[in-house]
Coordinates of C-alpha atoms in Angstrom, one line a residue:
M122 CA 307.7 -61.0 71.0
L123 CA 304.8 -63.5 71.6
K124 CA 302.3 -63.2 68.7
I125 CA 298.7 -63.9 70.0
G126 CA 295.9 -64.3 67.5
T127 CA 292.4 -63.0 68.2
R128 CA 289.3 -61.8 66.5
G129 CA 289.2 -58.1 66.0
S130 CA 286.0 -57.3 67.9
P131 CA 286.3 -55.1 71.0
L132 CA 285.2 -58.0 73.2
A133 CA 287.8 -60.4 71.7
I134 CA 290.6 -57.9 72.1
R135 CA 289.6 -57.2 75.7
Q136 CA 289.6 -60.9 76.4
A137 CA 292.9 -61.6 74.7
D138 CA 294.6 -58.7 76.4
G139 CA 293.2 -59.8 79.7
A140 CA 294.4 -63.4 79.2
A141 CA 297.9 -62.2 78.3
S142 CA 298.2 -59.7 81.0
G143 CA 299.6 -62.2 83.4
L144 CA 302.4 -63.3 81.1
V145 CA 306.0 -62.4 81.7
Q146 CA 306.8 -62.3 78.0
P147 CA 306.1 -59.2 76.0
Y148 CA 303.3 -59.9 73.5
Q149 CA 301.5 -58.5 70.5
L150 CA 297.9 -59.0 69.7
I151 CA 297.4 -60.0 66.0
Q152 CA 293.8 -59.2 65.0
I153 CA 292.4 -61.7 62.5
K154 CA 289.0 -61.3 60.8
S155 CA 287.1 -64.6 60.9
Q156 CA 284.6 -65.8 58.4
G157 CA 281.9 -64.9 61.0
D158 CA 283.3 -61.4 61.3
L159 CA 283.4 -60.8 57.5
D160 CA 279.8 -62.0 57.0
Q161 CA 277.5 -60.6 59.6
I162 CA 274.3 -61.3 57.8
T163 CA 274.1 -65.0 57.1
P164 CA 273.0 -67.1 60.1
I165 CA 275.9 -68.9 61.7
H166 CA 274.4 -72.4 61.2
E167 CA 274.2 -71.7 57.4
M168 CA 277.9 -70.8 57.4
G169 CA 279.2 -74.0 58.8
G170 CA 278.7 -73.7 62.5
K171 CA 281.1 -72.6 65.2
H172 CA 284.2 -73.1 63.0
V173 CA 283.4 -69.8 61.3
F174 CA 284.7 -67.9 64.3
C175 CA 288.0 -69.9 64.8
S176 CA 289.0 -71.5 61.5
T177 CA 290.8 -68.5 60.0
I178 CA 292.7 -68.0 63.3
E179 CA 293.6 -71.7 63.4
E180 CA 295.0 -71.5 59.8
K181 CA 297.3 -68.7 60.9
L182 CA 298.3 -70.7 63.9
L183 CA 299.2 -73.8 61.9
A184 CA 301.0 -71.6 59.3
G185 CA 303.2 -70.3 62.1
E186 CA 302.0 -66.7 61.6
I187 CA 300.9 -66.5 65.3
D188 CA 302.2 -68.4 68.3
C189 CA 298.9 -69.0 70.0
A190 CA 295.3 -67.9 69.9
I191 CA 292.7 -66.8 72.5
H192 CA 289.1 -67.7 72.0
S193 CA 285.8 -67.4 73.7
A194 CA 285.2 -71.0 74.9
K195 CA 281.7 -71.1 73.6
D196 CA 283.0 -70.3 70.0
M197 CA 285.0 -73.5 70.0
A198 CA 283.7 -76.5 68.1
T199 CA 283.6 -79.8 70.0
D200 CA 286.3 -81.4 67.7
V201 CA 289.8 -80.0 68.0
T202 CA 291.4 -79.0 64.8
E203 CA 294.1 -81.4 63.7
G204 CA 297.6 -80.1 64.6
T205 CA 296.3 -77.9 67.4
E206 CA 295.7 -78.3 71.1
V207 CA 293.5 -76.3 73.5
L208 CA 295.4 -76.0 76.7
G209 CA 292.4 -74.9 78.8
C210 CA 290.8 -71.8 80.4
V211 CA 292.8 -68.7 81.3
W212 CA 292.1 -65.3 82.7
H213 CA 289.0 -65.0 85.0
V214 CA 285.6 -66.7 84.5
G215 CA 282.9 -64.1 83.8
D216 CA 279.2 -64.1 84.7
R217 CA 277.9 -67.0 82.5
R218 CA 274.3 -65.9 82.6
D219 CA 272.4 -64.4 79.7
A220 CA 271.3 -60.7 80.0
L221 CA 268.2 -59.1 78.8
V222 CA 269.1 -55.6 77.5
G223 CA 266.3 -53.1 77.5
P224 CA 263.9 -51.2 79.8
F225 CA 262.6 -54.3 81.5
E226 CA 262.6 -55.4 85.1
N227 CA 262.8 -59.1 84.1
F228 CA 261.8 -61.4 81.2
D229 CA 258.2 -61.8 82.4
S230 CA 257.8 -58.0 82.4
I231 CA 258.3 -57.6 78.6
P232 CA 255.0 -56.4 77.1
R233 CA 253.2 -58.8 74.8
G234 CA 254.3 -58.7 71.2
Y235 CA 257.6 -57.0 71.8
R236 CA 260.5 -57.8 69.4
I237 CA 263.5 -59.5 71.1
G238 CA 266.7 -59.7 69.2
T239 CA 268.7 -63.0 69.3
S240 CA 269.8 -65.5 66.7
A241 CA 270.7 -68.3 69.2
P242 CA 268.4 -71.4 68.9
R243 CA 268.9 -72.1 72.6
R244 CA 267.5 -68.7 73.6
I245 CA 264.7 -68.7 71.1
K246 CA 263.5 -72.2 71.8
M247 CA 263.7 -72.1 75.6
L248 CA 262.2 -68.6 75.9
S249 CA 259.5 -69.1 73.3
D250 CA 258.2 -71.9 75.5
Q251 CA 257.8 -69.4 78.3
R252 CA 256.6 -66.5 76.2
S253 CA 255.0 -67.5 72.9
D254 CA 253.6 -64.0 72.5
L255 CA 257.0 -62.4 71.9
R256 CA 258.6 -62.0 68.5
F257 CA 262.2 -63.2 68.3
V258 CA 264.2 -61.4 65.7
P259 CA 267.5 -62.8 64.3
I260 CA 270.4 -60.3 64.7
R261 CA 274.2 -60.5 64.0
G262 CA 277.1 -58.2 64.6
N263 CA 279.5 -57.2 67.4
I264 CA 278.1 -56.1 70.8
Q265 CA 277.7 -52.4 70.0
T266 CA 276.2 -53.1 66.6
R267 CA 273.5 -55.2 68.3
L268 CA 272.9 -52.7 71.0
D269 CA 272.3 -50.0 68.4
L270 CA 269.3 -52.0 67.1
I271 CA 267.3 -51.3 70.2
D272 CA 264.4 -49.0 69.6
K273 CA 264.9 -49.4 65.9
E274 CA 264.6 -53.0 64.7
V275 CA 264.0 -54.6 68.1
D276 CA 262.7 -53.6 71.6
G277 CA 265.4 -55.5 73.5
I278 CA 268.1 -58.0 73.0
I279 CA 269.6 -61.0 74.7
M280 CA 273.3 -61.5 74.9
A281 CA 276.0 -62.9 77.3
K282 CA 276.2 -60.8 80.4
C283 CA 280.0 -61.3 80.6
A284 CA 280.3 -59.4 77.3
L285 CA 278.6 -56.3 78.8
D286 CA 280.7 -56.6 82.0
R287 CA 284.0 -57.0 80.2
L288 CA 283.4 -54.0 78.0
G289 CA 282.0 -51.9 80.8
I290 CA 278.8 -51.3 79.0
Q291 CA 276.2 -49.5 81.1
S292 CA 273.1 -50.1 79.0
Q293 CA 270.1 -51.0 81.2
H294 CA 270.0 -54.8 81.5
T295 CA 269.0 -57.6 83.8
A296 CA 270.5 -61.0 84.2
I297 CA 268.2 -63.9 83.3
P298 CA 268.3 -66.5 86.1
E299 CA 269.8 -69.9 85.0
E300 CA 266.5 -71.5 86.1
E301 CA 264.8 -69.7 83.3
L302 CA 267.6 -69.9 80.7
L303 CA 270.6 -72.2 81.1
P304 CA 273.7 -70.7 79.6
A305 CA 275.6 -72.0 76.6
A306 CA 278.5 -74.4 77.2
G307 CA 281.6 -72.4 77.9
Q308 CA 279.8 -69.1 78.2
G309 CA 282.0 -66.7 80.3
K310 CA 285.2 -68.7 79.8
V311 CA 288.2 -67.9 77.7
V312 CA 290.6 -70.5 76.3
V313 CA 294.1 -70.6 74.8
Q314 CA 294.9 -72.7 71.7
I315 CA 298.5 -73.7 70.6
R316 CA 300.1 -75.9 68.0
A317 CA 300.1 -79.5 69.1
N318 CA 303.2 -80.5 71.0
D319 CA 304.5 -76.9 71.2
T320 CA 306.4 -77.3 74.5
R321 CA 307.5 -73.6 74.6
M322 CA 303.9 -72.4 74.5
K323 CA 302.9 -74.9 77.1
D324 CA 305.7 -73.7 79.4
I325 CA 304.5 -70.1 78.9
W326 CA 300.8 -70.7 79.4
N327 CA 300.6 -73.5 81.9
P328 CA 301.1 -71.2 84.9
Q329 CA 298.1 -69.2 83.7
L330 CA 295.7 -72.1 83.3
L331 CA 292.7 -72.3 85.6
E332 CA 292.4 -75.9 86.8
W333 CA 288.7 -76.3 87.7
P334 CA 287.2 -74.0 85.1
T335 CA 289.1 -76.0 82.6
V336 CA 287.6 -79.3 83.9
E337 CA 284.1 -77.7 83.9
W338 CA 284.5 -76.6 80.3
M339 CA 285.7 -80.0 79.2
A340 CA 282.7 -81.6 80.8
E341 CA 280.3 -79.1 79.2
K342 CA 282.0 -79.7 75.8
Y343 CA 281.7 -83.4 76.2
V344 CA 278.0 -83.1 76.7
L345 CA 277.8 -81.2 73.4
E346 CA 280.0 -83.9 71.8
L347 CA 277.7 -86.6 72.9
V348 CA 274.6 -84.8 71.7
G349 CA 276.2 -83.7 68.5
G350 CA 275.6 -80.1 69.5
D351 CA 276.7 -77.0 67.6
C352 CA 275.5 -73.5 67.0
H353 CA 272.1 -74.6 65.7
T354 CA 271.4 -77.0 68.6
A355 CA 269.0 -75.6 71.2
I356 CA 271.1 -76.7 74.3
G357 CA 272.4 -75.1 77.4
V358 CA 275.0 -76.9 79.6
T359 CA 276.7 -75.9 82.8
A360 CA 279.2 -77.8 84.9
D361 CA 280.2 -76.8 88.4
A362 CA 283.2 -78.4 90.1
R363 CA 283.2 -78.8 93.9
P364 CA 286.8 -79.8 94.5
D365 CA 286.5 -79.5 98.3
R366 CA 283.9 -82.3 98.2
G367 CA 285.2 -84.2 95.1
L368 CA 281.9 -83.6 93.3
M369 CA 280.6 -82.1 90.1
Q370 CA 277.2 -80.9 89.1
I371 CA 276.1 -80.9 85.5
R372 CA 272.9 -79.3 84.3
C373 CA 271.6 -79.5 80.8
S374 CA 268.6 -78.0 79.0
Y375 CA 268.0 -79.5 75.6
H376 CA 265.1 -78.7 73.3
D377 CA 264.3 -81.4 70.7
G378 CA 262.0 -79.2 68.7
L379 CA 258.9 -80.4 70.5
K380 CA 259.7 -79.9 74.2
A381 CA 262.5 -79.0 76.5
H382 CA 264.3 -81.5 78.7
H383 CA 265.9 -80.3 81.9
I384 CA 268.4 -82.7 83.5
Q385 CA 270.6 -82.3 86.6
E386 CA 273.1 -84.8 88.0
I387 CA 275.7 -84.7 90.7
G388 CA 278.6 -87.2 90.7
D389 CA 282.3 -87.9 91.1
L390 CA 284.3 -84.9 90.0
F391 CA 287.1 -87.2 88.8
D392 CA 284.7 -89.2 86.7
W393 CA 283.0 -86.3 84.9
K394 CA 282.8 -88.2 81.6
Q395 CA 280.5 -90.8 83.1
L396 CA 278.5 -88.1 84.7
A397 CA 278.1 -86.3 81.4
Q398 CA 277.0 -89.6 79.7
K399 CA 274.4 -90.0 82.4
V400 CA 273.0 -86.6 81.8
V401 CA 272.7 -87.1 78.0
H402 CA 271.3 -90.6 78.3
A403 CA 268.4 -89.2 80.3
F404 CA 267.0 -87.6 77.2
M405 CA 268.9 -89.5 74.4
P406 CA 269.1 -93.1 75.5
S407 CA 270.4 -94.2 72.1
V408 CA 273.5 -92.0 72.3
Q409 CA 276.7 -94.0 72.6
S410 CA 279.7 -92.9 74.7
Q411 CA 282.5 -91.2 72.7

């Protein structure tokens, strides 16, 4: 029986189950509470960044208590934990856009002074530039916990659209165009992590890997690595592979605290690292290649 580690939230379970559904081997989902799940009050950046969602699961993986782990790609830190390996993206890629949940036609239609729930610096910084009249309220918790805050502590919330789609949640919402709010790196993607050099797990998962979504995620993650980005960095990154033309497009929106920088480059799909470096150097000329 293949033991697959996952966070215990309904979304995490849905993603892990979906990712494993194509496997031939019988499997068991092992639900593991991460530090981020146990503490749903403290802001993520005060808890040590993205590692709070994955470190406990990775400890179980290294200890041999689970065979592999399924994560939301955007929860993964840019540095891979020693002794582990992230094989790539599995299952299907969801809608990567952010969603505005509430009785609104679009972001511009939100009445002045309304309270919008989100703790993500990317969303707060980028959207505050467009609507300084709104009040952004930090919120934590799983999807339903956050939805329950509407009409109580907030008037609307912003969350990943793929989360609503995957859970079949019908709450009124509208997708925010990427031109208004560029998604987080990895948003909508699911990845599998194994112990380094575990050939059995590689043989099991390799047929399930999605080639071009994996390359896109690697490019997005590399941009974050160059910037030094984590959960408190106001940055959105998307990479779009065009294998039929041998091209990749990388877009990045980075807020330095004073203003937002919006960069877009198209280049050789098979030289995506150089393309990512070109994007970052446009607003951080001093950054050195990794």
